[in-house]
Amino acid sequence: MEHELAYYGIVALGALAGALATGLAGFAFGITSLGIWAHVLSPAEAAPMVIICSLLIVLGTIGAIWRAIDFRSVWIFLVGGLIGVPGGVALLPYADPGPFRIFVGATLILYCGAFIIAGRMPAITGRYRAIDAAVGFGGGVMGGFSGLSGVLPTIWCSLMKWPKDRQRGTFQLFNGVMHSASLTLYIAQDRLPENILPLLGASAPAMIVGTGIGFALYRRINDAQFKKILLWMLGASGIGLLLPAL
């Protein structure tokens, strides 16, 4: 009994940490929660948990920023991403996602470190639909291959001179659609673990609390502060990707 309580307590703690990060920044649930879940959950359990919990948080928060989303801009990300997901999944039998995650982690640390040292990020004012499509496609491939669908869209949106709600709404909607596509594949291939409902039951209260606190903090920051938080969160995500290799 005590072992079971400790097990589900660790699951809840991971969900709380991931929800706090996602409530504040709009992404990073997986990298944050997996640092805790890796101690008690197998990869077969952790992967669908990240997808489902991330999707639930998107559904729970995106309504508050829905009006800020410019669907004339976001659709091209989504189309590119949906085209890219099957390609990423197709790569799995031929390549190990582990070294790729290490490469992405190192790149994120260098990218964020450079802008943190410089004290500011560049700002893009024009519209580049070809790049939007490429970012969406790359995010889809990375999501299907390694579960990192949000990295490229988050970086690209953070460079735009958009209000924080539009930035967050764009990459959060993208992540939600990619997670929905991944979850559909999991269900179709019968890859959900048998204990998924108890795991979600243990995670749900913690996610509600964490998301509420994180989103309340998000509401108190301005556009410039949000860009800085994104930069630091991306850097922390890079460290999180490198830690398993150390």
PDB file of C-alpha atoms in Angstrom, residues 11-209:
ATOM      1  CA  VAL A  11       3.352  10.477 -10.842  1.00  0.00           C
ATOM      2  CA  ALA A  12       1.341  13.386  -9.411  1.00  0.00           C
ATOM      3  CA  LEU A  13       4.523  15.364  -8.667  1.00  0.00           C
ATOM      4  CA  GLY A  14       5.693  14.990 -12.266  1.00  0.00           C
ATOM      5  CA  ALA A  15       2.303  16.114 -13.524  1.00  0.00           C
ATOM      6  CA  LEU A  16       2.388  19.144 -11.203  1.00  0.00           C
ATOM      7  CA  ALA A  17       5.843  20.205 -12.430  1.00  0.00           C
ATOM      8  CA  GLY A  18       4.887  19.775 -16.083  1.00  0.00           C
ATOM      9  CA  ALA A  19       1.612  21.630 -15.634  1.00  0.00           C
ATOM     10  CA  LEU A  20       3.318  24.569 -13.896  1.00  0.00           C
ATOM     11  CA  ALA A  21       5.765  24.920 -16.793  1.00  0.00           C
ATOM     12  CA  THR A  22       3.068  24.587 -19.447  1.00  0.00           C
ATOM     13  CA  GLY A  23       0.647  26.872 -17.637  1.00  0.00           C
ATOM     14  CA  LEU A  24       3.291  29.594 -17.570  1.00  0.00           C
ATOM     15  CA  ALA A  25       5.033  29.156 -20.932  1.00  0.00           C
ATOM     16  CA  GLY A  26       2.570  27.125 -23.007  1.00  0.00           C
ATOM     17  CA  PHE A  27       4.998  24.250 -23.624  1.00  0.00           C
ATOM     18  CA  ALA A  28       7.666  22.020 -21.987  1.00  0.00           C
ATOM     19  CA  PHE A  29       5.312  19.585 -20.211  1.00  0.00           C
ATOM     20  CA  GLY A  30       7.156  16.516 -21.454  1.00  0.00           C
ATOM     21  CA  ILE A  31      10.696  17.597 -20.690  1.00  0.00           C
ATOM     22  CA  THR A  32       9.692  18.873 -17.236  1.00  0.00           C
ATOM     23  CA  SER A  33       7.550  15.918 -16.181  1.00  0.00           C
ATOM     24  CA  LEU A  34       9.835  13.220 -17.587  1.00  0.00           C
ATOM     25  CA  GLY A  35      12.639  14.296 -15.269  1.00  0.00           C
ATOM     26  CA  ILE A  36      10.431  12.944 -12.459  1.00  0.00           C
ATOM     27  CA  TRP A  37       8.399  10.275 -14.246  1.00  0.00           C
ATOM     28  CA  ALA A  38      11.512   8.513 -15.547  1.00  0.00           C
ATOM     29  CA  HIS A  39      12.035   7.175 -12.014  1.00  0.00           C
ATOM     30  CA  VAL A  40       8.732   5.252 -11.941  1.00  0.00           C
ATOM     31  CA  LEU A  41       7.250   5.027 -15.455  1.00  0.00           C
ATOM     32  CA  SER A  42       8.480   2.943 -18.353  1.00  0.00           C
ATOM     33  CA  PRO A  43       8.907   4.642 -21.757  1.00  0.00           C
ATOM     34  CA  ALA A  44       5.766   2.832 -22.949  1.00  0.00           C
ATOM     35  CA  GLU A  45       3.817   4.464 -20.099  1.00  0.00           C
ATOM     36  CA  ALA A  46       5.511   7.873 -20.121  1.00  0.00           C
ATOM     37  CA  ALA A  47       5.156   8.652 -23.834  1.00  0.00           C
ATOM     38  CA  PRO A  48       1.336   8.436 -24.021  1.00  0.00           C
ATOM     39  CA  MET A  49       1.044  10.171 -20.643  1.00  0.00           C
ATOM     40  CA  VAL A  50       2.989  13.161 -21.958  1.00  0.00           C
ATOM     41  CA  ILE A  51       0.822  13.305 -25.080  1.00  0.00           C
ATOM     42  CA  ILE A  52      -2.496  13.041 -23.227  1.00  0.00           C
ATOM     43  CA  CYS A  53      -1.588  15.396 -20.362  1.00  0.00           C
ATOM     44  CA  SER A  54      -0.146  18.003 -22.726  1.00  0.00           C
ATOM     45  CA  LEU A  55      -3.271  17.816 -24.866  1.00  0.00           C
ATOM     46  CA  LEU A  56      -5.534  18.225 -21.826  1.00  0.00           C
ATOM     47  CA  ILE A  57      -3.633  21.340 -20.724  1.00  0.00           C
ATOM     48  CA  VAL A  58      -3.897  22.813 -24.228  1.00  0.00           C
ATOM     49  CA  LEU A  59      -7.657  22.200 -24.201  1.00  0.00           C
ATOM     50  CA  GLY A  60      -7.925  23.717 -20.725  1.00  0.00           C
ATOM     51  CA  THR A  61      -6.046  26.950 -21.447  1.00  0.00           C
ATOM     52  CA  ILE A  62      -6.324  27.796 -25.121  1.00  0.00           C
ATOM     53  CA  GLY A  63      -9.881  29.089 -24.752  1.00  0.00           C
ATOM     54  CA  ALA A  64      -8.570  32.051 -22.744  1.00  0.00           C
ATOM     55  CA  ILE A  65      -6.342  33.167 -25.641  1.00  0.00           C
ATOM     56  CA  TRP A  66      -8.465  31.888 -28.532  1.00  0.00           C
ATOM     57  CA  ARG A  67      -9.366  35.361 -29.795  1.00  0.00           C
ATOM     58  CA  ALA A  68      -5.684  36.267 -30.147  1.00  0.00           C
ATOM     59  CA  ILE A  69      -4.944  33.440 -32.611  1.00  0.00           C
ATOM     60  CA  ASP A  70      -4.645  34.545 -36.233  1.00  0.00           C
ATOM     61  CA  PHE A  71      -5.952  31.502 -38.089  1.00  0.00           C
ATOM     62  CA  ARG A  72      -4.885  33.017 -41.401  1.00  0.00           C
ATOM     63  CA  SER A  73      -1.320  32.542 -40.188  1.00  0.00           C
ATOM     64  CA  VAL A  74      -1.558  29.371 -38.142  1.00  0.00           C
ATOM     65  CA  TRP A  75      -3.128  27.053 -40.712  1.00  0.00           C
ATOM     66  CA  ILE A  76       0.090  26.768 -42.716  1.00  0.00           C
ATOM     67  CA  PHE A  77       1.968  25.582 -39.601  1.00  0.00           C
ATOM     68  CA  LEU A  78      -0.695  22.933 -39.050  1.00  0.00           C
ATOM     69  CA  VAL A  79      -0.683  21.664 -42.635  1.00  0.00           C
ATOM     70  CA  GLY A  80       3.111  21.430 -42.634  1.00  0.00           C
ATOM     71  CA  GLY A  81       3.083  19.639 -39.289  1.00  0.00           C
ATOM     72  CA  LEU A  82       0.476  17.068 -40.291  1.00  0.00           C
ATOM     73  CA  ILE A  83       2.465  16.299 -43.434  1.00  0.00           C
ATOM     74  CA  GLY A  84       5.648  15.930 -41.387  1.00  0.00           C
ATOM     75  CA  VAL A  85       4.384  13.630 -38.603  1.00  0.00           C
ATOM     76  CA  PRO A  86       4.178  10.444 -40.733  1.00  0.00           C
ATOM     77  CA  GLY A  87       7.685  11.122 -42.041  1.00  0.00           C
ATOM     78  CA  GLY A  88       9.028  11.357 -38.506  1.00  0.00           C
ATOM     79  CA  VAL A  89       7.279   8.137 -37.496  1.00  0.00           C
ATOM     80  CA  ALA A  90       8.695   6.427 -40.593  1.00  0.00           C
ATOM     81  CA  LEU A  91      12.238   7.316 -39.457  1.00  0.00           C
ATOM     82  CA  LEU A  92      11.908   5.444 -36.156  1.00  0.00           C
ATOM     83  CA  PRO A  93      12.895   1.970 -37.479  1.00  0.00           C
ATOM     84  CA  TYR A  94      16.031   3.389 -39.100  1.00  0.00           C
ATOM     85  CA  ALA A  95      17.453   5.819 -36.548  1.00  0.00           C
ATOM     86  CA  ASP A  96      17.800   6.232 -32.788  1.00  0.00           C
ATOM     87  CA  PRO A  97      15.990   9.325 -31.430  1.00  0.00           C
ATOM     88  CA  GLY A  98      18.464   9.504 -28.511  1.00  0.00           C
ATOM     89  CA  PRO A  99      21.411  11.131 -30.339  1.00  0.00           C
ATOM     90  CA  PHE A 100      19.006  13.467 -32.121  1.00  0.00           C
ATOM     91  CA  ARG A 101      17.592  14.660 -28.778  1.00  0.00           C
ATOM     92  CA  ILE A 102      21.157  15.311 -27.589  1.00  0.00           C
ATOM     93  CA  PHE A 103      21.858  17.358 -30.720  1.00  0.00           C
ATOM     94  CA  VAL A 104      18.648  19.380 -30.224  1.00  0.00           C
ATOM     95  CA  GLY A 105      19.484  19.911 -26.547  1.00  0.00           C
ATOM     96  CA  ALA A 106      22.974  21.216 -27.320  1.00  0.00           C
ATOM     97  CA  THR A 107      21.618  23.471 -30.071  1.00  0.00           C
ATOM     98  CA  LEU A 108      18.973  24.933 -27.748  1.00  0.00           C
ATOM     99  CA  ILE A 109      21.567  25.688 -25.067  1.00  0.00           C
ATOM    100  CA  LEU A 110      23.841  27.466 -27.565  1.00  0.00           C
ATOM    101  CA  TYR A 111      20.923  29.340 -29.155  1.00  0.00           C
ATOM    102  CA  CYS A 112      19.435  30.531 -25.875  1.00  0.00           C
ATOM    103  CA  GLY A 113      22.803  31.212 -24.279  1.00  0.00           C
ATOM    104  CA  ALA A 114      23.813  33.508 -27.134  1.00  0.00           C
ATOM    105  CA  PHE A 115      20.669  35.627 -26.831  1.00  0.00           C
ATOM    106  CA  ILE A 116      20.773  35.671 -23.024  1.00  0.00           C
ATOM    107  CA  ILE A 117      24.360  36.964 -23.165  1.00  0.00           C
ATOM    108  CA  ALA A 118      23.437  39.480 -25.875  1.00  0.00           C
ATOM    109  CA  GLY A 119      20.559  40.701 -23.726  1.00  0.00           C
ATOM    110  CA  ARG A 120      17.923  40.656 -26.470  1.00  0.00           C
ATOM    111  CA  MET A 121      16.460  38.551 -29.257  1.00  0.00           C
ATOM    112  CA  PRO A 122      16.118  39.579 -32.915  1.00  0.00           C
ATOM    113  CA  ALA A 123      12.634  40.598 -34.039  1.00  0.00           C
ATOM    114  CA  ILE A 124      11.045  39.527 -37.320  1.00  0.00           C
ATOM    115  CA  THR A 125       8.329  41.824 -38.645  1.00  0.00           C
ATOM    116  CA  GLY A 126       7.512  40.403 -42.097  1.00  0.00           C
ATOM    117  CA  ARG A 127       5.473  37.363 -43.093  1.00  0.00           C
ATOM    118  CA  TYR A 128       7.338  34.404 -44.508  1.00  0.00           C
ATOM    119  CA  ARG A 129       4.817  31.708 -45.352  1.00  0.00           C
ATOM    120  CA  ALA A 130       7.402  29.379 -46.865  1.00  0.00           C
ATOM    121  CA  ILE A 131       9.333  29.457 -43.583  1.00  0.00           C
ATOM    122  CA  ASP A 132       6.095  28.996 -41.611  1.00  0.00           C
ATOM    123  CA  ALA A 133       5.377  25.856 -43.644  1.00  0.00           C
ATOM    124  CA  ALA A 134       8.950  24.604 -43.220  1.00  0.00           C
ATOM    125  CA  VAL A 135       8.813  25.222 -39.455  1.00  0.00           C
ATOM    126  CA  GLY A 136       5.514  23.341 -39.233  1.00  0.00           C
ATOM    127  CA  PHE A 137       6.856  20.472 -41.334  1.00  0.00           C
ATOM    128  CA  GLY A 138      10.049  20.295 -39.273  1.00  0.00           C
ATOM    129  CA  GLY A 139       8.028  20.338 -36.061  1.00  0.00           C
ATOM    130  CA  GLY A 140       5.865  17.503 -37.357  1.00  0.00           C
ATOM    131  CA  VAL A 141       8.878  15.387 -38.325  1.00  0.00           C
ATOM    132  CA  MET A 142      10.556  16.059 -34.970  1.00  0.00           C
ATOM    133  CA  GLY A 143       7.331  15.231 -33.150  1.00  0.00           C
ATOM    134  CA  GLY A 144       6.820  11.956 -34.977  1.00  0.00           C
ATOM    135  CA  PHE A 145      10.463  10.961 -34.565  1.00  0.00           C
ATOM    136  CA  SER A 146      11.387  12.213 -31.107  1.00  0.00           C
ATOM    137  CA  GLY A 147       8.335  13.836 -29.476  1.00  0.00           C
ATOM    138  CA  LEU A 148       9.799  17.344 -29.854  1.00  0.00           C
ATOM    139  CA  SER A 149       7.103  18.860 -32.062  1.00  0.00           C
ATOM    140  CA  GLY A 150       7.011  22.205 -30.255  1.00  0.00           C
ATOM    141  CA  VAL A 151      10.672  23.233 -30.407  1.00  0.00           C
ATOM    142  CA  LEU A 152      10.789  24.836 -33.875  1.00  0.00           C
ATOM    143  CA  PRO A 153       7.364  26.581 -33.728  1.00  0.00           C
ATOM    144  CA  THR A 154       8.142  27.982 -30.269  1.00  0.00           C
ATOM    145  CA  ILE A 155      11.496  29.391 -31.418  1.00  0.00           C
ATOM    146  CA  TRP A 156       9.993  30.859 -34.599  1.00  0.00           C
ATOM    147  CA  CYS A 157       7.022  32.444 -32.802  1.00  0.00           C
ATOM    148  CA  SER A 158       9.302  33.920 -30.127  1.00  0.00           C
ATOM    149  CA  LEU A 159      11.148  35.841 -32.872  1.00  0.00           C
ATOM    150  CA  MET A 160       7.959  37.476 -34.147  1.00  0.00           C
ATOM    151  CA  LYS A 161       6.859  40.909 -32.957  1.00  0.00           C
ATOM    152  CA  TRP A 162       3.536  39.415 -31.864  1.00  0.00           C
ATOM    153  CA  PRO A 163       1.688  39.961 -28.585  1.00  0.00           C
ATOM    154  CA  LYS A 164       2.291  37.142 -26.110  1.00  0.00           C
ATOM    155  CA  ASP A 165      -1.226  35.685 -26.511  1.00  0.00           C
ATOM    156  CA  ARG A 166      -0.782  35.347 -30.268  1.00  0.00           C
ATOM    157  CA  GLN A 167       2.646  33.746 -29.857  1.00  0.00           C
ATOM    158  CA  ARG A 168       1.411  31.302 -27.261  1.00  0.00           C
ATOM    159  CA  GLY A 169      -1.825  30.585 -29.091  1.00  0.00           C
ATOM    160  CA  THR A 170       0.018  29.730 -32.305  1.00  0.00           C
ATOM    161  CA  PHE A 171       2.500  27.222 -30.928  1.00  0.00           C
ATOM    162  CA  GLN A 172       0.057  25.857 -28.355  1.00  0.00           C
ATOM    163  CA  LEU A 173      -2.572  25.168 -31.030  1.00  0.00           C
ATOM    164  CA  PHE A 174       0.135  23.550 -33.168  1.00  0.00           C
ATOM    165  CA  ASN A 175       1.209  21.321 -30.293  1.00  0.00           C
ATOM    166  CA  GLY A 176      -2.398  20.399 -29.558  1.00  0.00           C
ATOM    167  CA  VAL A 177      -3.042  19.298 -33.132  1.00  0.00           C
ATOM    168  CA  MET A 178       0.225  17.326 -33.266  1.00  0.00           C
ATOM    169  CA  HIS A 179      -0.586  15.630 -29.945  1.00  0.00           C
ATOM    170  CA  SER A 180      -4.067  14.778 -31.248  1.00  0.00           C
ATOM    171  CA  ALA A 181      -2.540  13.177 -34.346  1.00  0.00           C
ATOM    172  CA  SER A 182      -0.072  11.211 -32.209  1.00  0.00           C
ATOM    173  CA  LEU A 183      -2.790  10.073 -29.798  1.00  0.00           C
ATOM    174  CA  THR A 184      -4.914   8.903 -32.723  1.00  0.00           C
ATOM    175  CA  LEU A 185      -1.999   6.762 -33.907  1.00  0.00           C
ATOM    176  CA  TYR A 186      -1.480   5.354 -30.402  1.00  0.00           C
ATOM    177  CA  ILE A 187      -5.137   4.358 -30.156  1.00  0.00           C
ATOM    178  CA  ALA A 188      -5.243   2.940 -33.688  1.00  0.00           C
ATOM    179  CA  GLN A 189      -2.143   0.843 -32.967  1.00  0.00           C
ATOM    180  CA  ASP A 190      -3.407  -0.182 -29.482  1.00  0.00           C
ATOM    181  CA  ARG A 191      -0.324   1.288 -27.814  1.00  0.00           C
ATOM    182  CA  LEU A 192      -1.949   2.788 -24.707  1.00  0.00           C
ATOM    183  CA  PRO A 193      -0.812   1.036 -21.495  1.00  0.00           C
ATOM    184  CA  GLU A 194      -3.370  -0.884 -19.444  1.00  0.00           C
ATOM    185  CA  ASN A 195      -2.851   1.384 -16.422  1.00  0.00           C
ATOM    186  CA  ILE A 196      -3.395   4.650 -18.327  1.00  0.00           C
ATOM    187  CA  LEU A 197      -6.614   5.512 -16.453  1.00  0.00           C
ATOM    188  CA  PRO A 198      -5.112   5.176 -12.921  1.00  0.00           C
ATOM    189  CA  LEU A 199      -2.108   7.211 -14.061  1.00  0.00           C
ATOM    190  CA  LEU A 200      -4.347   9.943 -15.453  1.00  0.00           C
ATOM    191  CA  GLY A 201      -6.453   9.845 -12.299  1.00  0.00           C
ATOM    192  CA  ALA A 202      -3.371  10.463 -10.159  1.00  0.00           C
ATOM    193  CA  SER A 203      -2.202  13.237 -12.479  1.00  0.00           C
ATOM    194  CA  ALA A 204      -5.460  15.131 -12.988  1.00  0.00           C
ATOM    195  CA  PRO A 205      -5.695  17.018  -9.638  1.00  0.00           C
ATOM    196  CA  ALA A 206      -2.020  17.994  -9.825  1.00  0.00           C
ATOM    197  CA  MET A 207      -2.431  19.185 -13.408  1.00  0.00           C
ATOM    198  CA  ILE A 208      -5.426  21.337 -12.487  1.00  0.00           C
ATOM    199  CA  VAL A 209      -3.493  23.006  -9.649  1.00  0.00           C
TER     200      VAL A 209
END
